XYZ file of C-alpha atoms in Angstrom:
440
model
C 0.075 -0.062 0.115
C 1.089 3.318 -0.562
C 1.909 5.302 2.789
C 2.334 9.132 3.373
C 4.038 10.686 6.463
C 4.079 14.370 7.108
C 4.866 16.562 9.893
C 5.741 20.295 10.021
C 9.381 21.808 9.730
C 10.619 20.589 12.589
C 13.753 18.024 12.073
C 12.911 16.784 15.729
C 9.236 15.681 14.798
C 10.843 13.995 11.536
C 13.337 11.885 13.474
C 10.469 10.627 15.569
C 8.768 9.164 12.331
C 11.804 7.950 10.715
C 11.952 4.194 12.394
C 8.054 3.689 11.422
C 8.362 5.145 8.072
C 11.449 2.509 7.561
C 9.462 -0.044 9.106
C 6.759 0.274 6.532
C 9.378 0.725 3.910
C 10.842 -2.480 4.973
C 7.569 -4.255 4.801
C 7.296 -3.606 1.003
C 5.133 -0.533 1.277
C 5.517 2.691 -0.726
C 6.713 5.321 1.600
C 6.827 9.224 1.163
C 7.756 11.993 3.502
C 5.475 15.073 2.511
C 6.657 18.208 4.317
C 8.004 21.826 4.049
C 10.714 22.767 2.170
C 12.815 23.520 5.015
C 13.449 20.056 6.099
C 13.156 18.230 2.533
C 16.765 18.052 2.824
C 16.747 16.154 6.197
C 13.898 14.277 4.751
C 16.371 12.761 1.967
C 19.076 12.469 4.377
C 16.977 9.769 5.782
C 17.042 7.921 2.724
C 13.542 8.201 2.689
C 11.463 10.216 -0.493
C 10.578 13.636 0.278
C 7.723 15.574 -1.376
C 7.926 19.685 -0.751
C 4.500 20.980 -0.175
C 3.769 24.818 0.638
C 5.769 27.798 0.887
C 8.628 27.042 2.956
C 7.539 27.420 6.784
C 10.593 29.853 8.491
C 9.403 29.292 12.015
C 12.531 30.390 13.771
C 12.380 33.402 11.855
C 8.894 34.017 12.609
C 9.114 33.086 16.376
C 11.934 35.532 16.352
C 10.126 38.439 15.032
C 6.316 37.926 16.630
C 5.863 39.595 19.858
C 5.476 37.509 22.575
C 1.423 38.215 23.273
C 0.689 37.240 19.679
C 2.209 33.812 20.132
C 0.885 30.656 21.976
C 3.408 31.285 24.695
C 2.077 34.687 25.483
C -1.539 33.867 25.135
C -2.227 32.742 28.711
C -3.141 29.503 27.441
C -0.658 26.208 27.971
C -2.085 23.078 26.251
C 0.183 21.087 29.106
C -1.973 22.565 31.855
C -3.294 19.613 34.495
C -4.179 21.733 37.347
C -7.836 20.857 37.868
C -8.332 24.184 39.706
C -7.630 26.027 36.598
C -8.778 23.618 34.130
C -12.304 25.000 33.977
C -14.776 24.448 31.012
C -13.812 27.965 29.901
C -10.544 27.894 30.146
C -10.483 24.210 28.149
C -12.471 25.918 25.598
C -10.471 28.786 25.145
C -7.202 26.883 25.444
C -7.918 24.685 22.686
C -9.325 27.499 20.601
C -5.796 29.538 20.847
C -4.279 26.615 19.712
C -6.175 25.807 16.537
C -5.707 29.603 15.181
C -2.829 32.128 14.248
C -1.291 31.942 17.217
C 0.271 28.435 16.970
C -1.299 25.830 14.246
C -2.032 28.231 11.823
C 1.266 29.502 12.258
C 3.581 26.824 11.705
C 1.292 25.355 8.722
C -0.220 27.693 6.858
C -3.189 27.343 3.996
C -0.198 26.579 1.038
C 0.558 23.583 3.073
C -2.966 22.617 3.242
C -3.519 23.430 -0.544
C -0.823 21.195 -1.763
C -1.155 18.530 0.542
C -4.986 17.898 -0.670
C -3.427 18.197 -4.600
C -0.879 15.764 -4.146
C -3.056 13.281 -2.101
C -5.684 13.569 -4.746
C -3.269 12.555 -7.562
C -1.196 9.874 -5.653
C -3.811 8.514 -3.737
C -2.120 7.123 -0.466
C -3.980 4.386 1.665
C -2.650 5.643 4.882
C -1.896 9.140 6.085
C 0.285 8.916 9.360
C 0.652 12.625 10.733
C 2.560 14.311 13.291
C -0.268 15.436 15.840
C -0.154 19.414 15.573
C 0.114 19.040 11.633
C -3.287 19.168 10.393
C -2.853 18.772 6.581
C -2.707 15.794 7.362
C -5.784 14.742 8.646
C -7.546 16.994 5.873
C -5.924 15.811 2.674
C -6.662 12.205 4.048
C -10.142 13.245 4.383
C -10.133 14.738 1.117
C -8.517 11.655 -0.679
C -10.310 9.181 0.998
C -7.065 7.588 2.663
C -7.086 5.810 6.365
C -5.178 8.289 8.801
C -3.574 7.879 12.293
C -1.948 10.459 14.252
C 1.835 10.302 15.956
C 2.436 11.862 19.390
C 5.800 13.993 20.112
C 5.241 13.822 23.720
C 2.388 12.878 26.079
C -1.288 13.559 24.422
C -2.604 16.963 25.799
C -4.223 17.509 22.716
C -6.488 14.422 22.937
C -6.483 15.055 26.736
C -7.805 18.685 26.084
C -10.376 17.475 23.692
C -11.466 14.773 25.882
C -12.042 17.096 28.641
C -13.798 19.639 26.869
C -16.170 17.032 25.279
C -17.180 15.727 28.735
C -17.243 19.083 30.193
C -19.758 20.670 27.637
C -21.689 17.621 27.862
C -22.563 18.880 31.357
C -23.500 21.973 29.897
C -26.742 22.146 27.830
C -26.083 25.819 27.131
C -23.073 25.169 25.789
C -24.181 22.101 23.097
C -23.184 24.509 20.234
C -19.997 25.362 21.381
C -17.035 23.927 19.552
C -14.165 26.331 18.502
C -11.991 23.463 17.201
C -14.548 21.569 15.397
C -15.055 25.268 13.970
C -11.682 25.482 13.031
C -11.447 22.106 11.397
C -14.505 22.168 9.500
C -13.441 26.001 7.689
C -10.303 23.801 6.924
C -12.300 20.576 5.594
C -15.067 23.084 3.508
C -12.219 24.744 1.370
C -12.018 20.990 -0.295
C -15.688 20.083 -0.167
C -15.115 17.648 2.954
C -17.568 17.361 5.604
C -16.201 17.524 9.396
C -15.657 14.542 10.988
C -14.144 13.840 14.573
C -11.630 11.900 13.501
C -10.141 14.658 11.715
C -9.304 15.691 14.989
C -7.680 12.563 17.023
C -7.154 10.311 13.989
C -8.466 7.156 13.398
C -6.217 6.264 15.920
C -3.133 7.312 17.493
C 0.776 6.210 17.162
C 2.113 6.514 20.724
C 6.089 6.072 21.130
C 5.458 7.397 24.804
C 5.927 4.821 27.800
C 2.707 3.751 29.113
C 3.407 5.306 32.365
C 2.954 8.765 30.841
C -0.435 7.690 29.166
C -3.502 9.897 30.251
C -6.991 7.984 30.477
C -8.196 9.206 27.130
C -10.872 6.824 25.590
C -9.223 6.620 22.047
C -7.418 3.740 20.189
C -4.132 4.204 20.862
C -1.460 2.320 18.867
C 1.583 1.574 21.871
C 5.303 1.525 19.631
C 8.551 1.729 21.043
C 10.611 4.695 20.802
C 13.487 3.897 18.680
C 16.069 6.430 18.616
C 17.087 8.237 15.374
C 19.268 11.153 15.422
C 20.368 11.891 11.787
C 23.312 11.203 9.856
C 26.228 10.649 12.033
C 29.700 9.606 12.309
C 31.189 8.176 15.337
C 33.908 10.096 16.362
C 37.268 8.281 17.433
C 37.265 9.325 21.240
C 33.850 7.741 21.668
C 35.233 4.178 20.641
C 36.680 3.574 24.054
C 35.241 3.941 27.375
C 35.570 6.815 29.705
C 37.960 6.818 32.034
C 35.622 8.522 34.758
C 31.813 8.760 35.054
C 30.628 10.696 31.644
C 27.944 12.870 31.467
C 25.997 14.326 28.558
C 24.617 17.901 28.000
C 22.544 18.786 25.440
C 19.790 21.269 24.722
C 18.251 19.137 21.992
C 17.247 19.635 18.161
C 14.663 22.155 18.479
C 16.563 24.438 20.825
C 19.423 24.609 18.058
C 17.254 24.891 14.992
C 13.955 26.744 16.242
C 15.057 28.501 19.178
C 17.930 30.401 18.341
C 20.138 28.133 20.293
C 18.556 29.282 23.512
C 17.786 26.570 25.941
C 17.006 26.032 29.582
C 20.029 25.811 30.796
C 23.247 28.189 30.186
C 26.902 26.799 29.619
C 28.168 29.230 31.875
C 26.007 27.937 34.424
C 26.935 24.166 33.812
C 30.593 24.714 33.411
C 31.175 26.415 36.773
C 29.183 23.426 38.142
C 31.443 20.832 36.823
C 34.277 22.328 37.152
C 35.319 20.565 40.335
C 33.796 17.334 39.318
C 35.445 14.506 38.624
C 33.633 13.550 35.773
C 34.094 13.949 31.970
C 31.251 16.265 30.391
C 30.635 16.324 26.787
C 28.368 19.350 25.768
C 26.428 19.036 22.362
C 27.156 22.899 21.778
C 27.203 25.117 18.613
C 29.082 28.164 18.065
C 25.612 30.209 18.599
C 25.071 28.233 21.678
C 28.618 29.231 23.283
C 29.721 33.037 24.540
C 33.263 32.831 22.826
C 34.622 34.408 25.874
C 33.847 31.794 27.846
C 36.580 29.563 29.442
C 35.765 25.879 29.208
C 37.028 23.601 31.940
C 39.427 20.964 31.305
C 36.764 18.034 32.153
C 34.375 19.833 29.155
C 34.705 18.546 25.606
C 32.475 20.646 23.202
C 31.109 18.832 20.523
C 29.207 20.377 17.832
C 27.412 17.140 17.130
C 27.432 13.658 18.395
C 24.536 11.413 17.888
C 23.030 10.679 21.236
C 22.414 7.102 20.291
C 25.966 6.302 20.395
C 27.220 8.668 22.770
C 24.439 7.830 25.649
C 25.428 4.043 26.127
C 28.780 5.369 27.295
C 27.044 7.994 30.030
C 26.194 7.644 33.671
C 23.934 10.687 33.457
C 22.137 13.385 31.417
C 21.352 16.807 31.651
C 18.988 18.206 29.238
C 15.845 20.283 28.566
C 13.141 17.774 28.610
C 12.118 17.250 24.827
C 10.715 14.077 23.701
C 13.523 12.878 21.708
C 16.408 13.486 24.113
C 14.159 11.995 27.026
C 13.324 9.021 24.627
C 16.697 8.110 24.012
C 17.761 8.761 27.826
C 15.340 5.938 28.642
C 16.208 3.584 25.739
C 19.432 3.276 27.175
C 18.750 3.451 31.016
C 20.675 6.446 31.726
C 19.303 8.885 34.922
C 18.606 12.432 33.809
C 18.801 15.683 35.059
C 16.280 17.739 33.788
C 15.952 21.611 34.098
C 12.967 21.868 31.922
C 12.050 24.314 28.758
C 8.921 25.947 28.743
C 7.865 25.010 25.005
C 5.274 22.360 25.183
C 5.601 19.652 27.950
C 9.327 19.621 28.844
C 7.812 20.094 32.650
C 5.376 17.594 32.725
C 7.793 15.207 31.152
C 10.551 15.900 33.756
C 7.954 15.453 36.723
C 7.015 12.048 35.268
C 10.989 10.994 34.991
C 11.205 12.060 38.724
C 8.268 10.265 40.307
C 9.921 7.245 38.304
C 13.039 7.526 40.468
C 14.429 7.454 37.176
C 15.732 11.199 37.439
C 16.139 14.837 39.127
C 14.137 18.248 38.419
C 15.133 21.720 38.756
C 12.878 24.347 37.942
C 14.354 26.968 36.142
C 13.978 29.643 38.886
C 16.123 27.536 40.900
C 18.078 27.054 38.594
C 21.962 27.718 39.978
C 25.487 26.444 40.151
C 25.106 25.054 43.353
C 21.659 23.262 42.284
C 23.082 22.165 39.329
C 26.069 20.539 41.482
C 24.193 19.111 44.173
C 21.751 17.157 42.278
C 24.146 15.803 39.653
C 25.914 14.573 42.447
C 23.095 12.680 43.983
C 22.212 11.495 40.435
C 25.888 9.982 40.005
C 26.504 8.798 43.674
C 22.820 7.405 44.464
C 22.741 3.882 42.720
C 18.498 3.621 42.877
C 18.601 6.711 40.189
C 20.656 3.908 37.626
C 18.168 1.148 38.843
C 15.122 2.737 38.173
C 16.234 4.002 34.739
C 17.168 0.474 33.958
C 13.542 -0.992 35.251
C 11.898 1.944 32.819
C 14.221 0.655 29.781
C 12.878 -2.658 30.833
C 9.381 -1.643 30.900
C 9.758 0.073 26.921
C 11.682 -2.935 25.581
C 8.582 -4.916 26.027
C 6.527 -2.366 24.034
C 5.568 -3.646 20.484
C 8.521 -2.506 17.689
C 7.894 -0.398 14.890
C 7.791 -4.003 12.950
C 5.119 -4.822 15.013
C 2.893 -1.694 14.465
C 3.068 -2.160 10.880
C 0.546 -5.034 10.982
C -1.648 -2.609 13.447
C -1.703 -0.335 10.402
C -2.264 -2.749 7.693
C -5.435 -3.728 9.722
C -6.216 -0.241 10.231
C -6.547 0.133 6.869
C -8.250 -3.062 5.816
C -10.695 -2.145 8.109
C -11.274 1.449 6.711
C -11.656 0.060 2.939
C -14.336 -2.383 4.134
C -16.488 0.812 5.914
C -16.017 3.078 3.348
C -15.844 0.855 0.330
C -12.586 3.009 -0.388
C -10.580 1.217 -3.243
C -6.495 0.562 -2.778
C -4.396 2.789 -4.026
C -2.976 1.767 -7.633
C -0.066 -0.525 -7.685
C 3.305 1.100 -8.912
C 4.623 0.127 -11.965
C 6.495 -2.977 -12.096
C 9.968 -3.078 -13.067
C 10.959 -4.340 -16.437
C 11.847 -7.980 -16.580
C 15.178 -8.564 -18.544
C 15.779 -11.844 -20.062
C 18.703 -13.790 -18.754
């Protein structure tokens, strides 16, 4: 069958999809990845086929030029809000409405991406569209061409949680039965292509969830669990990484998104970290580029600066990692059983994920307002000295390893497409042209 993957112009979101896309391709399916031009080269470097759709996103430049109060981060609403006293009906309704607007979703994927996605899908006729959970050109195009479609998560499913919460709260308020700003937003998108609203467009016919089971919300929805498989992009293992470290090795990273989308800024300053570790008997590998380093900053003798090294290759040699709380960094750390010290960024759900890691006993959290040289040093020493963190990190690794692999997921997706065809009468996509046969 034909399978289309799509995500907005963020390499970190692409990297989450690559193992699943390759599993589909290895199973014999025809796979393409439809993305904005910004990350077409990132797609082709994975060995997958890219389809450029829409105008360049230029999201980093947009975010840098738009005042904070005109972005979702300055709106007063947080899709990851979990405090019961804050989650009134009005807050949940207006929070999801703010997310489904020019403040967020329409900022990262504009109308040009919708138009090109629909045109391509109507021509190519995929059997299945797998869409990153904040990239709505995916389900709209699937609806327009009759394909089955599933979401894929990039963290805990707050969008699903908030949608479920909104519908439950609205059902308790007869006077609000006609209120649904998200459905209105999606309906307008669909109407442009002569398609009617369907609730599946908001949450997908199912959701591929690469987060561990202990992070999942109790949402009534069809989740397809899949093991997080680290993918860090093209990489070469450096010579120094081929031998075991002589003292505990600590990784420091701000992730791919912190570098690509947020101007090199992160939740932890290099100066704070360097001062905290300068007198510790550790080797620190800091994955920082020139934009993330003050040229006048003195680097301690026990710190190695590398512009890039694949976390999947680095972390097996590490006793701990210090990071910002991003999904890819969290998942790779979990996959290798490395204790985590998280100073959460404030972009999506970094704070919530950090709390989850701490509750599992596999790491520690320092809130940004509590960050100092002293707190960094004290918490890092605890992480290295107390065996419970290593033991719990190993435990959650074992739980993750029991989760179905991308190979196992292929069968689930094939069955979903078969059910969709049976229910809708949708025909299979045309087969790819056969290769010419050469007589020997």
